[in-house]
């Protein structure tokens, strides 16, 4: 079946550190891939997306590339800020449904 | 992208009672989705609601426990019935962002605590 696996948190980094949150997926067909972010006390927000292989989604300094050969969609940011502290969800969509990973809590220290 | 207004934002309810959560979208959408996010967990799809037809429930969710209404293309409600403490979660509605654009928009969620 379709599923999303992402690295478990919490991830704690110092400000300006490089961030990678791993995400791999299992899917039949060709899903679209997403990263969502949930800031403390708020709902989900779409961070970035990629709809086909080799697409790179980017937003707010975050990037992720749709890698079909490795079935991955790792989230990266070159220099994190305290304001990036949140829970990040990797997700895939197919047939009008979206499946989420378990989320990775990111904590950035000043 | 569509804008979703979801309410209430939070509630504390007595066990055995029911709570109805509302989602209002600022544009017409074909499909609306209801999710549950249990404490420390990811989101789980409860059901998909299409206007003019019965909602489609995912495995583990039933209409008697989570009745859904979809009276028009901009509005839906989810009721959590006969609540128990295990129903304490965040409930979110979602729609596809805009026609032809891949992605989903979520409401801000309803944080439900059952005591």
PDB file of C-alpha atoms in Angstrom:
ATOM      1  CA  UNK A   1       0.000   0.000   0.000  1.00  0.00           C
ATOM      2  CA  UNK A   2       0.878   3.660  -0.002  1.00  0.00           C
ATOM      3  CA  UNK A   3       2.827   4.995   2.938  1.00  0.00           C
ATOM      4  CA  UNK A   4       5.189   7.694   4.093  1.00  0.00           C
ATOM      5  CA  UNK A   5       8.097   7.211   6.468  1.00  0.00           C
ATOM      6  CA  UNK A   6       9.948  10.144   7.914  1.00  0.00           C
ATOM      7  CA  UNK A   7      12.712  10.428  10.444  1.00  0.00           C
ATOM      8  CA  UNK A   8      11.630  10.491  14.019  1.00  0.00           C
ATOM      9  CA  UNK A   9      12.195  13.514  16.136  1.00  0.00           C
ATOM     10  CA  UNK A  10      12.661  15.540  17.970  1.00  0.00           C
ATOM     11  CA  UNK A  11      15.452  17.152  16.017  1.00  0.00           C
ATOM     12  CA  UNK A  12      17.318  19.852  17.910  1.00  0.00           C
ATOM     13  CA  UNK A  13      19.668  22.197  16.086  1.00  0.00           C
ATOM     14  CA  UNK A  14      21.384  25.472  16.757  1.00  0.00           C
ATOM     15  CA  UNK A  15      20.405  28.533  14.790  1.00  0.00           C
ATOM     16  CA  UNK A  16      22.086  28.740  11.367  1.00  0.00           C
ATOM     17  CA  UNK A  17      22.706  24.982  11.260  1.00  0.00           C
ATOM     18  CA  UNK A  18      21.967  22.904   8.170  1.00  0.00           C
ATOM     19  CA  UNK A  19      18.744  20.924   8.327  1.00  0.00           C
ATOM     20  CA  UNK A  20      17.806  17.635   6.706  1.00  0.00           C
ATOM     21  CA  UNK A  21      14.618  15.767   7.524  1.00  0.00           C
ATOM     22  CA  UNK A  22      14.453  12.469   5.685  1.00  0.00           C
ATOM     23  CA  UNK A  23      11.286  11.249   4.038  1.00  0.00           C
ATOM     24  CA  UNK A  24      10.753   8.135   1.951  1.00  0.00           C
ATOM     25  CA  UNK A  25       7.578   6.867   0.443  1.00  0.00           C
ATOM     26  CA  UNK A  26       5.951   3.761  -0.923  1.00  0.00           C
ATOM     27  CA  UNK A  27       3.370   4.229  -3.617  1.00  0.00           C
ATOM     28  CA  UNK A  28       1.747   2.612  -6.584  1.00  0.00           C
ATOM     29  CA  UNK A  29       1.769   4.952  -9.510  1.00  0.00           C
ATOM     30  CA  UNK A  30       3.102   8.479  -9.383  1.00  0.00           C
ATOM     31  CA  UNK A  31       1.958  10.432  -6.358  1.00  0.00           C
ATOM     32  CA  UNK A  32       2.480  14.098  -5.659  1.00  0.00           C
ATOM     33  CA  UNK A  33       4.672  14.815  -2.661  1.00  0.00           C
ATOM     34  CA  UNK A  34       4.362  17.512  -0.028  1.00  0.00           C
ATOM     35  CA  UNK A  35       5.888  18.942   3.056  1.00  0.00           C
ATOM     36  CA  UNK A  36       3.514  20.524   5.554  1.00  0.00           C
ATOM     37  CA  UNK A  37       4.456  22.516   8.622  1.00  0.00           C
ATOM     38  CA  UNK A  38       2.535  22.923  11.852  1.00  0.00           C
ATOM     39  CA  UNK A  39       3.674  25.782  14.046  1.00  0.00           C
ATOM     40  CA  UNK A  40       2.848  25.611  17.741  1.00  0.00           C
ATOM     41  CA  UNK A  41      -0.864  26.050  18.334  1.00  0.00           C
ATOM     42  CA  UNK A  42      -1.677  26.397  14.650  1.00  0.00           C
ATOM     43  CA  UNK A  43      -3.083  24.265  11.859  1.00  0.00           C
ATOM     44  CA  UNK A  44      -1.239  22.713   8.974  1.00  0.00           C
ATOM     45  CA  UNK A  45       0.289  24.842   6.261  1.00  0.00           C
ATOM     46  CA  UNK A  46       1.593  23.655   2.944  1.00  0.00           C
ATOM     47  CA  UNK A  47       5.323  24.350   2.870  1.00  0.00           C
ATOM     48  CA  UNK A  48       6.259  23.008  -0.547  1.00  0.00           C
ATOM     49  CA  UNK A  49       5.300  20.388  -3.078  1.00  0.00           C
ATOM     50  CA  UNK A  50       6.519  18.448  -6.108  1.00  0.00           C
ATOM     51  CA  UNK A  51       4.267  16.754  -8.594  1.00  0.00           C
ATOM     52  CA  UNK A  52       6.654  14.662 -10.671  1.00  0.00           C
ATOM     53  CA  UNK A  53      10.060  13.054 -10.590  1.00  0.00           C
ATOM     54  CA  UNK A  54      13.030  15.422 -10.368  1.00  0.00           C
ATOM     55  CA  UNK A  55      10.807  18.374  -9.465  1.00  0.00           C
ATOM     56  CA  UNK A  56      12.214  20.558  -6.732  1.00  0.00           C
ATOM     57  CA  UNK A  57       9.816  22.285  -4.387  1.00  0.00           C
ATOM     58  CA  UNK A  58      11.044  25.329  -2.496  1.00  0.00           C
ATOM     59  CA  UNK A  59       9.655  27.894  -0.085  1.00  0.00           C
ATOM     60  CA  UNK A  60      10.991  30.043   2.770  1.00  0.00           C
ATOM     61  CA  UNK A  61      14.505  28.670   2.211  1.00  0.00           C
ATOM     62  CA  UNK A  62      13.340  25.058   2.413  1.00  0.00           C
ATOM     63  CA  UNK A  63      13.852  22.695  -0.507  1.00  0.00           C
ATOM     64  CA  UNK A  64      12.957  19.110  -1.356  1.00  0.00           C
ATOM     65  CA  UNK A  65      13.532  17.144  -4.562  1.00  0.00           C
ATOM     66  CA  UNK A  66      11.256  14.358  -5.763  1.00  0.00           C
ATOM     67  CA  UNK A  67      13.618  11.409  -6.222  1.00  0.00           C
ATOM     68  CA  UNK A  68      11.841   8.547  -7.901  1.00  0.00           C
ATOM     69  CA  UNK A  69      14.897   6.289  -7.982  1.00  0.00           C
ATOM     70  CA  UNK A  70      15.265   6.431  -4.220  1.00  0.00           C
ATOM     71  CA  UNK A  71      11.563   7.106  -3.482  1.00  0.00           C
ATOM     72  CA  UNK A  72      12.597  10.022  -1.321  1.00  0.00           C
ATOM     73  CA  UNK A  73      11.603  13.629  -0.708  1.00  0.00           C
ATOM     74  CA  UNK A  74      14.038  14.881   1.907  1.00  0.00           C
ATOM     75  CA  UNK A  75      13.507  18.357   3.321  1.00  0.00           C
ATOM     76  CA  UNK A  76      16.552  20.628   3.549  1.00  0.00           C
ATOM     77  CA  UNK A  77      17.371  24.137   4.653  1.00  0.00           C
ATOM     78  CA  UNK A  78      20.787  25.682   4.632  1.00  0.00           C
ATOM     79  CA  UNK A  79      20.485  27.877   7.706  1.00  0.00           C
ATOM     80  CA  UNK A  80      17.627  27.373  10.159  1.00  0.00           C
ATOM     81  CA  UNK A  81      16.128  30.030  12.381  1.00  0.00           C
ATOM     82  CA  UNK A  82      14.419  29.861  15.739  1.00  0.00           C
ATOM     83  CA  UNK A  83      11.166  30.662  13.948  1.00  0.00           C
ATOM     84  CA  UNK A  84      11.464  27.370  12.031  1.00  0.00           C
ATOM     85  CA  UNK A  85      10.684  25.450  15.212  1.00  0.00           C
ATOM     86  CA  UNK A  86       7.606  23.423  14.339  1.00  0.00           C
ATOM     87  CA  UNK A  87       6.426  19.964  13.396  1.00  0.00           C
ATOM     88  CA  UNK A  88       7.069  18.996   9.780  1.00  0.00           C
ATOM     89  CA  UNK A  89       4.958  16.416   7.970  1.00  0.00           C
ATOM     90  CA  UNK A  90       5.901  14.674   4.755  1.00  0.00           C
ATOM     91  CA  UNK A  91       2.898  13.579   2.723  1.00  0.00           C
ATOM     92  CA  UNK A  92       1.880  12.030  -0.558  1.00  0.00           C
ATOM     93  CA  UNK A  93      -1.344  12.318  -2.452  1.00  0.00           C
ATOM     94  CA  UNK A  94      -3.035   9.922  -4.825  1.00  0.00           C
ATOM     95  CA  UNK A  95      -6.622   9.381  -5.923  1.00  0.00           C
ATOM     96  CA  UNK A  96      -7.788  12.513  -4.136  1.00  0.00           C
ATOM     97  CA  UNK A  97      -6.402  11.345  -0.795  1.00  0.00           C
ATOM     98  CA  UNK A  98      -3.380  12.442   1.131  1.00  0.00           C
ATOM     99  CA  UNK A  99      -1.297  10.271   3.431  1.00  0.00           C
ATOM    100  CA  UNK A 100       0.900  11.814   6.082  1.00  0.00           C
ATOM    101  CA  UNK A 101       4.058  10.700   7.784  1.00  0.00           C
ATOM    102  CA  UNK A 102       4.147  10.781  11.556  1.00  0.00           C
ATOM    103  CA  UNK A 103       5.752  14.191  11.701  1.00  0.00           C
ATOM    104  CA  UNK A 104       9.146  15.380  12.874  1.00  0.00           C
ATOM    105  CA  UNK A 105       9.364  17.943  15.628  1.00  0.00           C
ATOM    106  CA  UNK A 106      12.116  20.469  14.997  1.00  0.00           C
ATOM    107  CA  UNK A 107      13.484  22.589  17.796  1.00  0.00           C
ATOM    108  CA  UNK A 108      15.933  25.372  16.984  1.00  0.00           C
ATOM    109  CA  UNK A 109      18.069  26.781  19.767  1.00  0.00           C
ATOM    110  CA  UNK A 110      19.109  30.446  19.644  1.00  0.00           C
TER     111      UNK A 110
ATOM    112  CA  UNK B   1      -5.621  29.030  -2.346  1.00  0.00           C
ATOM    113  CA  UNK B   2      -8.920  28.478  -0.622  1.00  0.00           C
ATOM    114  CA  UNK B   3      -9.394  29.944   2.842  1.00  0.00           C
ATOM    115  CA  UNK B   4     -11.044  27.760   5.448  1.00  0.00           C
ATOM    116  CA  UNK B   5     -12.757  28.965   8.590  1.00  0.00           C
ATOM    117  CA  UNK B   6     -13.116  26.202  11.134  1.00  0.00           C
ATOM    118  CA  UNK B   7     -14.873  26.441  14.464  1.00  0.00           C
ATOM    119  CA  UNK B   8     -14.822  26.016  17.327  1.00  0.00           C
ATOM    120  CA  UNK B   9     -11.075  26.293  17.687  1.00  0.00           C
ATOM    121  CA  UNK B  10     -11.174  24.328  20.904  1.00  0.00           C
ATOM    122  CA  UNK B  11     -13.672  22.835  23.313  1.00  0.00           C
ATOM    123  CA  UNK B  12     -13.793  20.825  26.479  1.00  0.00           C
ATOM    124  CA  UNK B  13     -16.701  18.396  26.551  1.00  0.00           C
ATOM    125  CA  UNK B  14     -18.211  15.930  28.940  1.00  0.00           C
ATOM    126  CA  UNK B  15     -18.096  12.271  28.030  1.00  0.00           C
ATOM    127  CA  UNK B  16     -21.275  11.010  26.435  1.00  0.00           C
ATOM    128  CA  UNK B  17     -22.054  14.305  24.749  1.00  0.00           C
ATOM    129  CA  UNK B  18     -21.609  15.299  21.104  1.00  0.00           C
ATOM    130  CA  UNK B  19     -19.781  18.150  19.437  1.00  0.00           C
ATOM    131  CA  UNK B  20     -20.323  19.504  15.942  1.00  0.00           C
ATOM    132  CA  UNK B  21     -17.394  21.095  14.152  1.00  0.00           C
ATOM    133  CA  UNK B  22     -18.005  23.446  11.256  1.00  0.00           C
ATOM    134  CA  UNK B  23     -15.892  24.241   8.227  1.00  0.00           C
ATOM    135  CA  UNK B  24     -16.655  27.123   5.903  1.00  0.00           C
ATOM    136  CA  UNK B  25     -14.683  27.575   2.687  1.00  0.00           C
ATOM    137  CA  UNK B  26     -14.478  30.843   0.794  1.00  0.00           C
ATOM    138  CA  UNK B  27     -14.895  29.114  -2.571  1.00  0.00           C
ATOM    139  CA  UNK B  28     -16.844  26.208  -3.965  1.00  0.00           C
ATOM    140  CA  UNK B  29     -15.049  22.895  -3.654  1.00  0.00           C
ATOM    141  CA  UNK B  30     -16.092  19.443  -4.722  1.00  0.00           C
ATOM    142  CA  UNK B  31     -14.458  17.440  -1.985  1.00  0.00           C
ATOM    143  CA  UNK B  32     -13.861  18.184   1.656  1.00  0.00           C
ATOM    144  CA  UNK B  33     -11.853  15.990   3.954  1.00  0.00           C
ATOM    145  CA  UNK B  34     -11.962  15.470   7.693  1.00  0.00           C
ATOM    146  CA  UNK B  35      -8.879  14.403   9.633  1.00  0.00           C
ATOM    147  CA  UNK B  36      -8.073  13.490  13.183  1.00  0.00           C
ATOM    148  CA  UNK B  37      -4.729  14.182  14.793  1.00  0.00           C
ATOM    149  CA  UNK B  38      -4.361  12.344  18.063  1.00  0.00           C
ATOM    150  CA  UNK B  39      -1.835  13.663  20.575  1.00  0.00           C
ATOM    151  CA  UNK B  40       1.685  13.249  19.271  1.00  0.00           C
ATOM    152  CA  UNK B  41       0.491  11.456  16.167  1.00  0.00           C
ATOM    153  CA  UNK B  42       0.145  12.163  12.493  1.00  0.00           C
ATOM    154  CA  UNK B  43      -3.074  12.958  10.718  1.00  0.00           C
ATOM    155  CA  UNK B  44      -5.529  10.221   9.927  1.00  0.00           C
ATOM    156  CA  UNK B  45      -8.245  10.659   7.350  1.00  0.00           C
ATOM    157  CA  UNK B  46     -11.692  10.129   8.821  1.00  0.00           C
ATOM    158  CA  UNK B  47     -13.841  10.618   5.754  1.00  0.00           C
ATOM    159  CA  UNK B  48     -14.297  12.396   2.460  1.00  0.00           C
ATOM    160  CA  UNK B  49     -17.404  14.528   2.059  1.00  0.00           C
ATOM    161  CA  UNK B  50     -18.912  15.277  -1.340  1.00  0.00           C
ATOM    162  CA  UNK B  51     -21.859  17.576  -1.731  1.00  0.00           C
ATOM    163  CA  UNK B  52     -25.050  15.703  -2.503  1.00  0.00           C
ATOM    164  CA  UNK B  53     -23.883  12.277  -1.457  1.00  0.00           C
ATOM    165  CA  UNK B  54     -23.044  10.381   1.681  1.00  0.00           C
ATOM    166  CA  UNK B  55     -19.563  10.766   3.044  1.00  0.00           C
ATOM    167  CA  UNK B  56     -17.035   8.022   2.394  1.00  0.00           C
ATOM    168  CA  UNK B  57     -15.481   6.748   5.606  1.00  0.00           C
ATOM    169  CA  UNK B  58     -12.052   5.262   6.043  1.00  0.00           C
ATOM    170  CA  UNK B  59     -11.436   1.996   7.774  1.00  0.00           C
ATOM    171  CA  UNK B  60     -11.979   2.315  11.501  1.00  0.00           C
ATOM    172  CA  UNK B  61     -14.420   5.218  11.258  1.00  0.00           C
ATOM    173  CA  UNK B  62     -18.203   4.875  11.101  1.00  0.00           C
ATOM    174  CA  UNK B  63     -21.045   7.213  10.343  1.00  0.00           C
ATOM    175  CA  UNK B  64     -22.790   6.662  13.666  1.00  0.00           C
ATOM    176  CA  UNK B  65     -19.744   7.943  15.526  1.00  0.00           C
ATOM    177  CA  UNK B  66     -18.722  10.683  13.085  1.00  0.00           C
ATOM    178  CA  UNK B  67     -21.767  11.852  11.143  1.00  0.00           C
ATOM    179  CA  UNK B  68     -20.905  14.377   8.441  1.00  0.00           C
ATOM    180  CA  UNK B  69     -23.076  16.853   6.630  1.00  0.00           C
ATOM    181  CA  UNK B  70     -22.266  18.548   3.338  1.00  0.00           C
ATOM    182  CA  UNK B  71     -25.251  20.721   2.482  1.00  0.00           C
ATOM    183  CA  UNK B  72     -23.502  22.800  -0.183  1.00  0.00           C
ATOM    184  CA  UNK B  73     -20.186  23.313  -1.925  1.00  0.00           C
ATOM    185  CA  UNK B  74     -18.743  25.663   0.697  1.00  0.00           C
ATOM    186  CA  UNK B  75     -19.710  24.110   4.010  1.00  0.00           C
ATOM    187  CA  UNK B  76     -19.412  20.889   5.972  1.00  0.00           C
ATOM    188  CA  UNK B  77     -19.828  19.705   9.529  1.00  0.00           C
ATOM    189  CA  UNK B  78     -18.338  16.809  11.438  1.00  0.00           C
ATOM    190  CA  UNK B  79     -20.020  15.609  14.612  1.00  0.00           C
ATOM    191  CA  UNK B  80     -18.148  13.606  17.199  1.00  0.00           C
ATOM    192  CA  UNK B  81     -20.877  11.608  18.919  1.00  0.00           C
ATOM    193  CA  UNK B  82     -21.113  10.007  22.336  1.00  0.00           C
ATOM    194  CA  UNK B  83     -17.643  11.207  23.175  1.00  0.00           C
ATOM    195  CA  UNK B  84     -15.132   9.441  25.345  1.00  0.00           C
ATOM    196  CA  UNK B  85     -11.684  10.604  26.481  1.00  0.00           C
ATOM    197  CA  UNK B  86     -10.178   8.603  23.591  1.00  0.00           C
ATOM    198  CA  UNK B  87     -11.794  11.106  21.234  1.00  0.00           C
ATOM    199  CA  UNK B  88      -9.575  13.870  22.572  1.00  0.00           C
ATOM    200  CA  UNK B  89      -7.743  15.011  19.457  1.00  0.00           C
ATOM    201  CA  UNK B  90      -7.359  17.806  16.991  1.00  0.00           C
ATOM    202  CA  UNK B  91      -9.872  17.584  14.181  1.00  0.00           C
ATOM    203  CA  UNK B  92      -9.097  19.308  10.889  1.00  0.00           C
ATOM    204  CA  UNK B  93     -10.982  19.847   7.698  1.00  0.00           C
ATOM    205  CA  UNK B  94      -9.239  20.167   4.385  1.00  0.00           C
ATOM    206  CA  UNK B  95      -9.948  20.964   0.767  1.00  0.00           C
ATOM    207  CA  UNK B  96      -7.951  20.808  -2.385  1.00  0.00           C
ATOM    208  CA  UNK B  97      -6.228  24.151  -2.776  1.00  0.00           C
ATOM    209  CA  UNK B  98      -7.711  25.358  -6.036  1.00  0.00           C
ATOM    210  CA  UNK B  99      -8.886  23.641  -9.174  1.00  0.00           C
ATOM    211  CA  UNK B 100      -5.971  22.451 -11.250  1.00  0.00           C
ATOM    212  CA  UNK B 101      -3.409  23.095  -8.517  1.00  0.00           C
ATOM    213  CA  UNK B 102      -2.058  20.136  -6.667  1.00  0.00           C
ATOM    214  CA  UNK B 103      -2.191  20.561  -2.951  1.00  0.00           C
ATOM    215  CA  UNK B 104      -4.480  20.841   0.013  1.00  0.00           C
ATOM    216  CA  UNK B 105      -5.467  23.603   2.365  1.00  0.00           C
ATOM    217  CA  UNK B 106      -6.288  22.877   5.972  1.00  0.00           C
ATOM    218  CA  UNK B 107      -8.435  24.559   8.529  1.00  0.00           C
ATOM    219  CA  UNK B 108      -6.798  25.705  11.720  1.00  0.00           C
ATOM    220  CA  UNK B 109      -8.175  22.728  13.587  1.00  0.00           C
ATOM    221  CA  UNK B 110     -10.460  22.067  16.529  1.00  0.00           C
ATOM    222  CA  UNK B 111      -8.735  20.945  19.690  1.00  0.00           C
ATOM    223  CA  UNK B 112     -11.165  18.701  21.519  1.00  0.00           C
ATOM    224  CA  UNK B 113     -10.686  17.547  25.091  1.00  0.00           C
ATOM    225  CA  UNK B 114     -13.148  15.069  26.523  1.00  0.00           C
ATOM    226  CA  UNK B 115     -13.314  14.828  30.298  1.00  0.00           C
TER     227      UNK B 115
END
